[in-house]
Amino acid sequence: MTEPAVDDPVWTRKHLLGLADLTRDEIEFILDTAASFQEVSTRSIKKVPALRGRVVVNLFFEESTRTRMSFSLAAQRLSADVLDFSAKSSSTAKGESLRDTARNIEAMGVDIMIIRHPSAGAALDLSQAVDCCVINAGDGQHAHPTQALLDLFTIRERKGRIEGLNVAIVGDIAHSRVARSDMRGLIKMGARVTLVGPPTLAPRTFEQFGARVVHKLDDVLPELDVINMLRIQKERITSPVFPSVREYVQLFGFDRKRLARCKPDVLIMHPGPVNRGLELAADIADGPQSTILRQVTNGLAVRMAVLFLCQQAAGKGR
Ligand code: CP
């Protein structure tokens, strides 16, 4: 792997809190850096010394399989020491605040904090409370920047470009931090984004971000290059948003019949976890158009890039 030039001025941020403030050049730089890190995972000894002597802590206040393990492994591949924090077995269960918890952990000499939290704005708040780097691993419905970056990486890898592609994000847009971050990243990179779902889950207010909103999936299927299916975020829904699961599957579930109406090279994406048989039929999730596991693989290189670039910017006092 060729490490990016230390003095490259494209990336100067020590935190990654969302994609809203990033420029297209910055996003491209992360994707290019991730591409250069991909090779590390093909070696017999899958490690580089980029973060040797640095300490990375995973502060997860919400469940996670992919993001948590991916960040841990990414940090280990960069030779960092990794601490795992579990909210349930920590002193937050005794009433300690997020800021106090973070400051106490930082006092042990932590360089990078990765936070997942149920409250929107928690990552920003943390970045204002500590001196170390802060990376947002998902805050409420607000943002999930590394998921969006790995989605962009996967689209670019499979399609050779992002500019000009027709990308649909389907399902529970309203409660999804992935939809918000994906939409911002895709639009910045020049894709045309269509948000699809029932009016309760895909309200027209999202048009203000530059996306198109439609309520009938079947109307747009033939024009799409990429379809990103989302999970219904049951944990964030407090009142009914569609009449029945059966009706939802009929109108918005993606199955073989719908695939037959798409372009032959359409990509079917999903950030996981998948509810098989609800938003996505099992044979589609496991089929040749599905990028689900490739997204997870690419997430590792993307998170290595984000950890490396933020730490490098922090080292320059930014
Ligand atoms: N895509 C994603 O964020 O998955 P996890 O909740 O398992 O981290």
mmCIF file of C-alpha atoms and ligand atoms in Angstrom:
data_model
loop_
_atom_site.group_PDB
_atom_site.id
_atom_site.type_symbol
_atom_site.label_atom_id
_atom_site.label_comp_id
_atom_site.label_asym_id
_atom_site.label_seq_id
_atom_site.Cartn_x
_atom_site.Cartn_y
_atom_site.Cartn_z
ATOM 1 C CA MET A 1 0.000 0.000 0.000
ATOM 2 C CA THR A 2 1.263 3.473 -0.871
ATOM 3 C CA GLU A 3 0.397 5.817 1.975
ATOM 4 C CA PRO A 4 -1.153 9.137 0.858
ATOM 5 C CA ALA A 5 1.206 12.115 0.999
ATOM 6 C CA VAL A 6 1.392 13.456 4.568
ATOM 7 C CA ASP A 7 1.205 17.060 3.383
ATOM 8 C CA ASP A 8 -1.780 16.537 1.083
ATOM 9 C CA PRO A 9 -4.116 19.456 1.796
ATOM 10 C CA VAL A 10 -7.371 17.729 0.699
ATOM 11 C CA TRP A 11 -8.164 16.228 4.133
ATOM 12 C CA THR A 12 -7.734 18.538 7.144
ATOM 13 C CA ARG A 13 -10.452 17.347 9.552
ATOM 14 C CA LYS A 14 -9.747 15.502 12.787
ATOM 15 C CA HIS A 15 -13.432 14.557 13.219
ATOM 16 C CA LEU A 16 -15.866 12.821 10.877
ATOM 17 C CA LEU A 17 -19.354 13.734 12.100
ATOM 18 C CA GLY A 18 -21.367 13.563 8.859
ATOM 19 C CA LEU A 19 -21.178 14.148 5.126
ATOM 20 C CA ALA A 20 -23.133 17.428 5.090
ATOM 21 C CA ASP A 21 -20.005 19.601 5.397
ATOM 22 C CA LEU A 22 -17.702 17.515 3.201
ATOM 23 C CA THR A 23 -16.769 18.594 -0.294
ATOM 24 C CA ARG A 24 -16.838 16.265 -3.272
ATOM 25 C CA ASP A 25 -13.021 16.371 -3.303
ATOM 26 C CA GLU A 26 -12.878 15.283 0.342
ATOM 27 C CA ILE A 27 -15.261 12.386 -0.288
ATOM 28 C CA GLU A 28 -13.251 11.315 -3.331
ATOM 29 C CA PHE A 29 -10.045 11.533 -1.297
ATOM 30 C CA ILE A 30 -11.460 9.203 1.383
ATOM 31 C CA LEU A 31 -12.590 6.737 -1.305
ATOM 32 C CA ASP A 32 -9.174 6.841 -2.992
ATOM 33 C CA THR A 33 -7.410 6.362 0.349
ATOM 34 C CA ALA A 34 -9.712 3.414 1.099
ATOM 35 C CA ALA A 35 -8.838 1.884 -2.270
ATOM 36 C CA SER A 36 -5.165 2.030 -1.337
ATOM 37 C CA PHE A 37 -5.904 0.333 2.016
ATOM 38 C CA GLN A 38 -7.851 -2.519 0.368
ATOM 39 C CA GLU A 39 -4.645 -4.336 -0.488
ATOM 40 C CA VAL A 40 -3.708 -4.697 3.205
ATOM 41 C CA SER A 41 -6.552 -7.165 3.738
ATOM 42 C CA THR A 42 -5.166 -9.450 1.010
ATOM 43 C CA ARG A 43 -1.771 -9.898 2.742
ATOM 44 C CA SER A 44 -0.879 -12.925 4.846
ATOM 45 C CA ILE A 45 -0.092 -10.521 7.715
ATOM 46 C CA LYS A 46 -2.969 -8.058 7.462
ATOM 47 C CA LYS A 47 -1.393 -5.104 9.242
ATOM 48 C CA VAL A 48 0.304 -1.766 8.564
ATOM 49 C CA PRO A 49 1.935 0.398 11.257
ATOM 50 C CA ALA A 50 0.002 3.610 10.429
ATOM 51 C CA LEU A 51 -1.575 3.927 13.933
ATOM 52 C CA ARG A 52 1.032 2.062 15.984
ATOM 53 C CA GLY A 53 1.076 3.430 19.551
ATOM 54 C CA ARG A 54 -2.351 5.084 19.111
ATOM 55 C CA VAL A 55 -5.415 4.164 21.155
ATOM 56 C CA VAL A 56 -8.888 3.845 19.602
ATOM 57 C CA VAL A 57 -12.014 3.398 21.725
ATOM 58 C CA ASN A 58 -15.388 2.149 20.509
ATOM 59 C CA LEU A 59 -18.089 4.000 22.486
ATOM 60 C CA PHE A 60 -21.256 2.155 21.495
ATOM 61 C CA PHE A 61 -24.490 3.119 23.285
ATOM 62 C CA GLU A 62 -26.635 1.186 20.767
ATOM 63 C CA GLU A 63 -26.527 -2.310 19.280
ATOM 64 C CA SER A 64 -24.273 -2.978 16.300
ATOM 65 C CA THR A 65 -22.722 -5.941 14.526
ATOM 66 C CA ARG A 66 -21.135 -4.586 11.332
ATOM 67 C CA THR A 67 -20.028 -1.078 12.309
ATOM 68 C CA ARG A 68 -18.572 -1.981 15.682
ATOM 69 C CA MET A 69 -16.597 -4.994 14.468
ATOM 70 C CA SER A 70 -15.505 -3.210 11.306
ATOM 71 C CA PHE A 71 -14.093 -0.226 13.234
ATOM 72 C CA SER A 72 -12.337 -2.573 15.707
ATOM 73 C CA LEU A 73 -10.766 -4.605 12.935
ATOM 74 C CA ALA A 74 -9.865 -1.490 10.919
ATOM 75 C CA ALA A 75 -8.065 -0.013 13.943
ATOM 76 C CA GLN A 76 -6.257 -3.320 14.584
ATOM 77 C CA ARG A 77 -5.149 -3.525 10.942
ATOM 78 C CA LEU A 78 -3.606 -0.078 11.408
ATOM 79 C CA SER A 79 -1.790 -1.470 14.526
ATOM 80 C CA ALA A 80 -3.717 0.698 17.031
ATOM 81 C CA ASP A 81 -4.629 -0.505 20.535
ATOM 82 C CA VAL A 82 -8.422 -0.907 20.687
ATOM 83 C CA LEU A 83 -10.681 -0.493 23.721
ATOM 84 C CA ASP A 84 -14.312 -1.616 23.611
ATOM 85 C CA PHE A 85 -16.812 0.260 25.781
ATOM 86 C CA SER A 86 -20.165 -1.296 26.598
ATOM 87 C CA ALA A 87 -22.821 1.104 27.892
ATOM 88 C CA LYS A 88 -24.673 -1.635 29.808
ATOM 89 C CA SER A 89 -21.645 -2.636 31.908
ATOM 90 C CA SER A 90 -20.228 0.877 32.333
ATOM 91 C CA SER A 91 -20.824 3.614 34.900
ATOM 92 C CA THR A 92 -23.280 5.326 32.526
ATOM 93 C CA ALA A 93 -25.718 2.765 33.981
ATOM 94 C CA LYS A 94 -25.156 4.577 37.328
ATOM 95 C CA GLY A 95 -26.036 7.958 35.814
ATOM 96 C CA GLU A 96 -22.679 9.252 34.527
ATOM 97 C CA SER A 97 -23.147 11.638 31.586
ATOM 98 C CA LEU A 98 -21.759 11.048 28.095
ATOM 99 C CA ARG A 99 -19.376 14.009 28.468
ATOM 100 C CA ASP A 100 -18.050 12.827 31.858
ATOM 101 C CA THR A 101 -17.674 9.254 30.612
ATOM 102 C CA ALA A 102 -15.805 10.446 27.518
ATOM 103 C CA ARG A 103 -13.496 12.813 29.419
ATOM 104 C CA ASN A 104 -12.579 10.045 31.884
ATOM 105 C CA ILE A 105 -11.807 7.638 29.054
ATOM 106 C CA GLU A 106 -9.812 10.322 27.221
ATOM 107 C CA ALA A 107 -7.756 10.861 30.410
ATOM 108 C CA MET A 108 -6.346 7.357 29.842
ATOM 109 C CA GLY A 109 -4.659 8.620 26.682
ATOM 110 C CA VAL A 110 -7.146 7.887 23.906
ATOM 111 C CA ASP A 111 -6.460 9.272 20.404
ATOM 112 C CA ILE A 112 -9.703 8.420 18.563
ATOM 113 C CA MET A 113 -13.266 7.935 19.872
ATOM 114 C CA ILE A 114 -15.830 6.193 17.698
ATOM 115 C CA ILE A 115 -19.360 6.820 18.906
ATOM 116 C CA ARG A 116 -22.721 5.240 18.169
ATOM 117 C CA HIS A 117 -25.581 6.778 20.122
ATOM 118 C CA PRO A 118 -29.407 6.835 19.923
ATOM 119 C CA SER A 119 -29.472 10.661 20.110
ATOM 120 C CA ALA A 120 -28.951 12.827 17.019
ATOM 121 C CA GLY A 121 -26.129 15.254 17.735
ATOM 122 C CA ALA A 122 -24.295 13.027 20.234
ATOM 123 C CA ALA A 123 -21.161 12.834 18.042
ATOM 124 C CA LEU A 124 -21.038 16.623 17.631
ATOM 125 C CA ASP A 125 -21.513 17.053 21.380
ATOM 126 C CA LEU A 126 -18.700 14.608 22.079
ATOM 127 C CA SER A 127 -16.372 16.406 19.644
ATOM 128 C CA GLN A 128 -16.908 19.603 21.649
ATOM 129 C CA ALA A 129 -16.145 17.858 24.952
ATOM 130 C CA VAL A 130 -12.866 16.074 24.141
ATOM 131 C CA ASP A 131 -9.591 16.933 22.405
ATOM 132 C CA CYS A 132 -9.142 13.635 20.563
ATOM 133 C CA CYS A 133 -10.599 12.693 17.154
ATOM 134 C CA VAL A 134 -14.310 11.789 17.085
ATOM 135 C CA ILE A 135 -15.877 9.592 14.416
ATOM 136 C CA ASN A 136 -19.642 9.245 14.144
ATOM 137 C CA ALA A 137 -20.701 5.588 13.846
ATOM 138 C CA GLY A 138 -24.412 6.525 13.758
ATOM 139 C CA ASP A 139 -26.315 9.075 15.872
ATOM 140 C CA GLY A 140 -30.088 8.672 16.082
ATOM 141 C CA GLN A 141 -31.780 9.434 12.781
ATOM 142 C CA HIS A 142 -29.144 12.037 11.920
ATOM 143 C CA ALA A 143 -26.102 10.536 10.196
ATOM 144 C CA HIS A 144 -24.057 7.390 9.546
ATOM 145 C CA PRO A 145 -21.181 8.781 7.483
ATOM 146 C CA THR A 146 -18.998 5.677 7.205
ATOM 147 C CA GLN A 147 -21.985 3.615 5.989
ATOM 148 C CA ALA A 148 -22.579 6.203 3.267
ATOM 149 C CA LEU A 149 -18.878 6.214 2.347
ATOM 150 C CA LEU A 150 -18.751 2.432 2.052
ATOM 151 C CA ASP A 151 -21.934 2.524 -0.033
ATOM 152 C CA LEU A 152 -20.354 5.125 -2.353
ATOM 153 C CA PHE A 153 -17.159 3.055 -2.500
ATOM 154 C CA THR A 154 -19.121 -0.066 -3.465
ATOM 155 C CA ILE A 155 -21.116 1.737 -6.158
ATOM 156 C CA ARG A 156 -17.920 3.249 -7.627
ATOM 157 C CA GLU A 157 -16.199 -0.145 -7.516
ATOM 158 C CA ARG A 158 -19.043 -1.967 -9.254
ATOM 159 C CA LYS A 159 -20.188 0.728 -11.699
ATOM 160 C CA GLY A 160 -16.884 2.546 -12.304
ATOM 161 C CA ARG A 161 -18.526 5.886 -11.481
ATOM 162 C CA ILE A 162 -21.191 7.547 -9.339
ATOM 163 C CA GLU A 163 -21.854 10.671 -11.436
ATOM 164 C CA GLY A 164 -25.030 10.380 -13.493
ATOM 165 C CA LEU A 165 -26.304 7.142 -11.945
ATOM 166 C CA ASN A 166 -29.961 6.786 -10.959
ATOM 167 C CA VAL A 167 -30.016 5.589 -7.367
ATOM 168 C CA ALA A 168 -33.166 4.753 -5.388
ATOM 169 C CA ILE A 169 -33.273 4.514 -1.609
ATOM 170 C CA VAL A 170 -36.370 2.521 -0.708
ATOM 171 C CA GLY A 171 -38.344 2.077 2.489
ATOM 172 C CA ASP A 172 -38.139 3.809 5.838
ATOM 173 C CA ILE A 173 -36.436 7.052 4.816
ATOM 174 C CA ALA A 174 -37.943 9.100 7.637
ATOM 175 C CA HIS A 175 -36.244 7.229 10.486
ATOM 176 C CA SER A 176 -33.027 6.329 8.681
ATOM 177 C CA ARG A 177 -29.629 7.924 9.304
ATOM 178 C CA VAL A 178 -28.288 5.790 6.439
ATOM 179 C CA ALA A 179 -30.793 7.358 4.010
ATOM 180 C CA ARG A 180 -29.825 10.869 5.106
ATOM 181 C CA SER A 181 -26.071 10.266 4.792
ATOM 182 C CA ASP A 182 -26.375 8.251 1.557
ATOM 183 C CA MET A 183 -28.566 10.929 -0.019
ATOM 184 C CA ARG A 184 -26.096 13.707 0.853
ATOM 185 C CA GLY A 185 -23.088 11.733 -0.379
ATOM 186 C CA LEU A 186 -24.733 10.558 -3.602
ATOM 187 C CA ILE A 187 -25.984 14.031 -4.544
ATOM 188 C CA LYS A 188 -22.538 15.559 -3.871
ATOM 189 C CA MET A 189 -20.991 12.906 -6.124
ATOM 190 C CA GLY A 190 -23.413 13.708 -8.956
ATOM 191 C CA ALA A 191 -25.934 10.846 -8.723
ATOM 192 C CA ARG A 192 -29.672 11.376 -9.168
ATOM 193 C CA VAL A 193 -31.406 10.199 -5.995
ATOM 194 C CA THR A 194 -34.993 8.964 -5.769
ATOM 195 C CA LEU A 195 -36.474 8.269 -2.344
ATOM 196 C CA VAL A 196 -39.257 5.682 -2.438
ATOM 197 C CA GLY A 197 -41.735 4.727 0.266
ATOM 198 C CA PRO A 198 -45.216 5.393 1.614
ATOM 199 C CA PRO A 199 -45.887 9.082 2.408
ATOM 200 C CA THR A 200 -45.499 8.329 6.121
ATOM 201 C CA LEU A 201 -41.958 7.000 5.589
ATOM 202 C CA ALA A 202 -40.876 9.053 2.545
ATOM 203 C CA PRO A 203 -42.352 12.533 3.054
ATOM 204 C CA ARG A 204 -41.929 15.219 0.383
ATOM 205 C CA THR A 205 -39.962 17.389 2.836
ATOM 206 C CA PHE A 206 -36.873 15.403 1.736
ATOM 207 C CA GLU A 207 -37.067 17.113 -1.661
ATOM 208 C CA GLN A 208 -35.401 20.142 -0.062
ATOM 209 C CA PHE A 209 -32.108 18.147 -0.088
ATOM 210 C CA GLY A 210 -32.245 17.732 -3.883
ATOM 211 C CA ALA A 211 -33.762 14.232 -4.048
ATOM 212 C CA ARG A 212 -36.926 13.189 -5.870
ATOM 213 C CA VAL A 213 -39.621 11.574 -3.703
ATOM 214 C CA VAL A 214 -42.012 8.979 -5.179
ATOM 215 C CA HIS A 215 -44.523 6.701 -3.527
ATOM 216 C CA LYS A 216 -44.747 3.910 -6.137
ATOM 217 C CA LEU A 217 -41.688 1.667 -6.489
ATOM 218 C CA ASP A 218 -43.000 -0.030 -9.646
ATOM 219 C CA ASP A 219 -43.124 3.298 -11.525
ATOM 220 C CA VAL A 220 -39.350 3.859 -11.290
ATOM 221 C CA LEU A 221 -37.821 0.345 -11.413
ATOM 222 C CA PRO A 222 -36.789 0.323 -15.137
ATOM 223 C CA GLU A 223 -34.734 3.529 -14.868
ATOM 224 C CA LEU A 224 -32.641 2.594 -11.819
ATOM 225 C CA ASP A 225 -28.928 1.686 -11.766
ATOM 226 C CA VAL A 226 -28.758 1.097 -8.015
ATOM 227 C CA ILE A 227 -31.466 0.215 -5.479
ATOM 228 C CA ASN A 228 -30.652 0.570 -1.774
ATOM 229 C CA MET A 229 -33.278 -1.238 0.309
ATOM 230 C CA LEU A 230 -33.738 -0.070 3.907
ATOM 231 C CA ARG A 231 -34.965 -1.833 7.010
ATOM 232 C CA ILE A 232 -38.099 -0.588 8.753
ATOM 233 C CA GLN A 233 -36.604 1.065 11.880
ATOM 234 C CA LYS A 234 -39.084 -0.456 14.323
ATOM 235 C CA GLU A 235 -37.108 0.820 17.307
ATOM 236 C CA ARG A 236 -37.732 4.440 16.232
ATOM 237 C CA ILE A 237 -41.390 4.156 15.154
ATOM 238 C CA THR A 238 -43.927 5.104 17.813
ATOM 239 C CA SER A 239 -47.211 4.957 15.845
ATOM 240 C CA PRO A 240 -48.356 2.848 12.855
ATOM 241 C CA VAL A 241 -46.872 4.010 9.503
ATOM 242 C CA PHE A 242 -48.536 1.483 7.144
ATOM 243 C CA PRO A 243 -51.723 -0.595 7.402
ATOM 244 C CA SER A 244 -50.052 -4.030 7.537
ATOM 245 C CA VAL A 245 -46.721 -5.756 6.910
ATOM 246 C CA ARG A 246 -48.367 -7.702 4.072
ATOM 247 C CA GLU A 247 -49.401 -4.503 2.296
ATOM 248 C CA TYR A 248 -45.932 -3.009 2.779
ATOM 249 C CA VAL A 249 -44.282 -6.081 1.229
ATOM 250 C CA GLN A 250 -46.720 -5.955 -1.711
ATOM 251 C CA LEU A 251 -45.965 -2.303 -2.442
ATOM 252 C CA PHE A 252 -42.306 -1.897 -1.453
ATOM 253 C CA GLY A 253 -40.743 -5.319 -0.863
ATOM 254 C CA PHE A 254 -38.099 -6.240 -3.442
ATOM 255 C CA ASP A 255 -38.461 -9.691 -4.981
ATOM 256 C CA ARG A 256 -37.796 -11.620 -8.199
ATOM 257 C CA LYS A 257 -40.818 -10.087 -9.979
ATOM 258 C CA ARG A 258 -39.535 -6.590 -9.340
ATOM 259 C CA LEU A 259 -35.977 -7.571 -10.272
ATOM 260 C CA ALA A 260 -37.293 -8.735 -13.678
ATOM 261 C CA ARG A 261 -38.478 -5.176 -14.367
ATOM 262 C CA CYS A 262 -35.023 -3.658 -13.637
ATOM 263 C CA LYS A 263 -31.946 -3.137 -15.828
ATOM 264 C CA PRO A 264 -29.979 -6.418 -16.051
ATOM 265 C CA ASP A 265 -26.959 -4.855 -14.298
ATOM 266 C CA VAL A 266 -28.883 -3.175 -11.474
ATOM 267 C CA LEU A 267 -27.149 -3.291 -8.063
ATOM 268 C CA ILE A 268 -29.205 -4.280 -5.029
ATOM 269 C CA MET A 269 -27.754 -2.815 -1.834
ATOM 270 C CA HIS A 270 -28.720 -3.006 1.823
ATOM 271 C CA PRO A 271 -26.844 -1.588 4.840
ATOM 272 C CA GLY A 272 -27.945 -4.451 7.084
ATOM 273 C CA PRO A 273 -29.340 -5.848 9.226
ATOM 274 C CA VAL A 274 -31.741 -7.342 6.645
ATOM 275 C CA ASN A 275 -35.262 -8.443 7.520
ATOM 276 C CA ARG A 276 -35.528 -11.246 4.962
ATOM 277 C CA GLY A 277 -38.964 -11.532 3.405
ATOM 278 C CA LEU A 278 -39.928 -8.026 4.473
ATOM 279 C CA GLU A 279 -37.986 -5.348 2.573
ATOM 280 C CA LEU A 280 -35.930 -7.911 0.627
ATOM 281 C CA ALA A 281 -36.663 -11.475 -0.525
ATOM 282 C CA ALA A 282 -34.036 -14.007 0.608
ATOM 283 C CA ASP A 283 -33.094 -15.087 -2.944
ATOM 284 C CA ILE A 284 -32.444 -11.456 -3.908
ATOM 285 C CA ALA A 285 -30.349 -10.834 -0.787
ATOM 286 C CA ASP A 286 -28.186 -13.835 -1.735
ATOM 287 C CA GLY A 287 -28.340 -13.324 -5.515
ATOM 288 C CA PRO A 288 -25.743 -12.041 -8.018
ATOM 289 C CA GLN A 289 -27.053 -8.461 -8.045
ATOM 290 C CA SER A 290 -26.735 -8.168 -4.264
ATOM 291 C CA THR A 291 -23.744 -6.216 -2.919
ATOM 292 C CA ILE A 292 -24.607 -6.749 0.744
ATOM 293 C CA LEU A 293 -21.493 -8.691 1.772
ATOM 294 C CA ARG A 294 -19.220 -6.686 -0.521
ATOM 295 C CA GLN A 295 -20.427 -3.539 1.277
ATOM 296 C CA VAL A 296 -19.309 -5.091 4.572
ATOM 297 C CA THR A 297 -15.904 -6.051 3.118
ATOM 298 C CA ASN A 298 -15.416 -2.557 1.688
ATOM 299 C CA GLY A 299 -16.421 -1.016 5.018
ATOM 300 C CA LEU A 300 -13.166 -2.230 6.506
ATOM 301 C CA ALA A 301 -10.978 -0.340 3.997
ATOM 302 C CA VAL A 302 -13.190 2.750 4.239
ATOM 303 C CA ARG A 303 -12.917 2.790 8.048
ATOM 304 C CA MET A 304 -9.146 2.263 7.888
ATOM 305 C CA ALA A 305 -8.999 5.328 5.638
ATOM 306 C CA VAL A 306 -11.176 7.432 7.941
ATOM 307 C CA LEU A 307 -9.175 6.482 11.067
ATOM 308 C CA PHE A 308 -5.878 7.142 9.297
ATOM 309 C CA LEU A 309 -6.886 10.495 7.786
ATOM 310 C CA CYS A 310 -8.487 11.895 10.953
ATOM 311 C CA GLN A 311 -5.491 10.877 13.074
ATOM 312 C CA GLN A 312 -3.119 12.388 10.524
ATOM 313 C CA ALA A 313 -5.060 15.687 10.585
ATOM 314 C CA ALA A 314 -5.072 15.667 14.410
ATOM 315 C CA GLY A 315 -1.307 15.197 14.351
ATOM 316 C CA LYS A 316 -1.061 18.480 12.465
ATOM 317 C CA GLY A 317 -3.039 20.229 15.227
ATOM 318 C CA ARG A 318 -6.312 20.603 13.303
HETATM 319 N N1 CP B 1 -25.218 -1.029 8.835
HETATM 320 C C1 CP B 1 -25.045 -0.949 10.151
HETATM 321 O O1 CP B 1 -24.855 0.138 10.732
HETATM 322 O O2 CP B 1 -25.110 -2.159 10.810
HETATM 323 P P1 CP B 1 -24.896 -2.356 12.367
HETATM 324 O O3 CP B 1 -26.058 -1.710 13.074
HETATM 325 O O4 CP B 1 -24.857 -3.840 12.588
HETATM 326 O O5 CP B 1 -23.613 -1.682 12.764
#
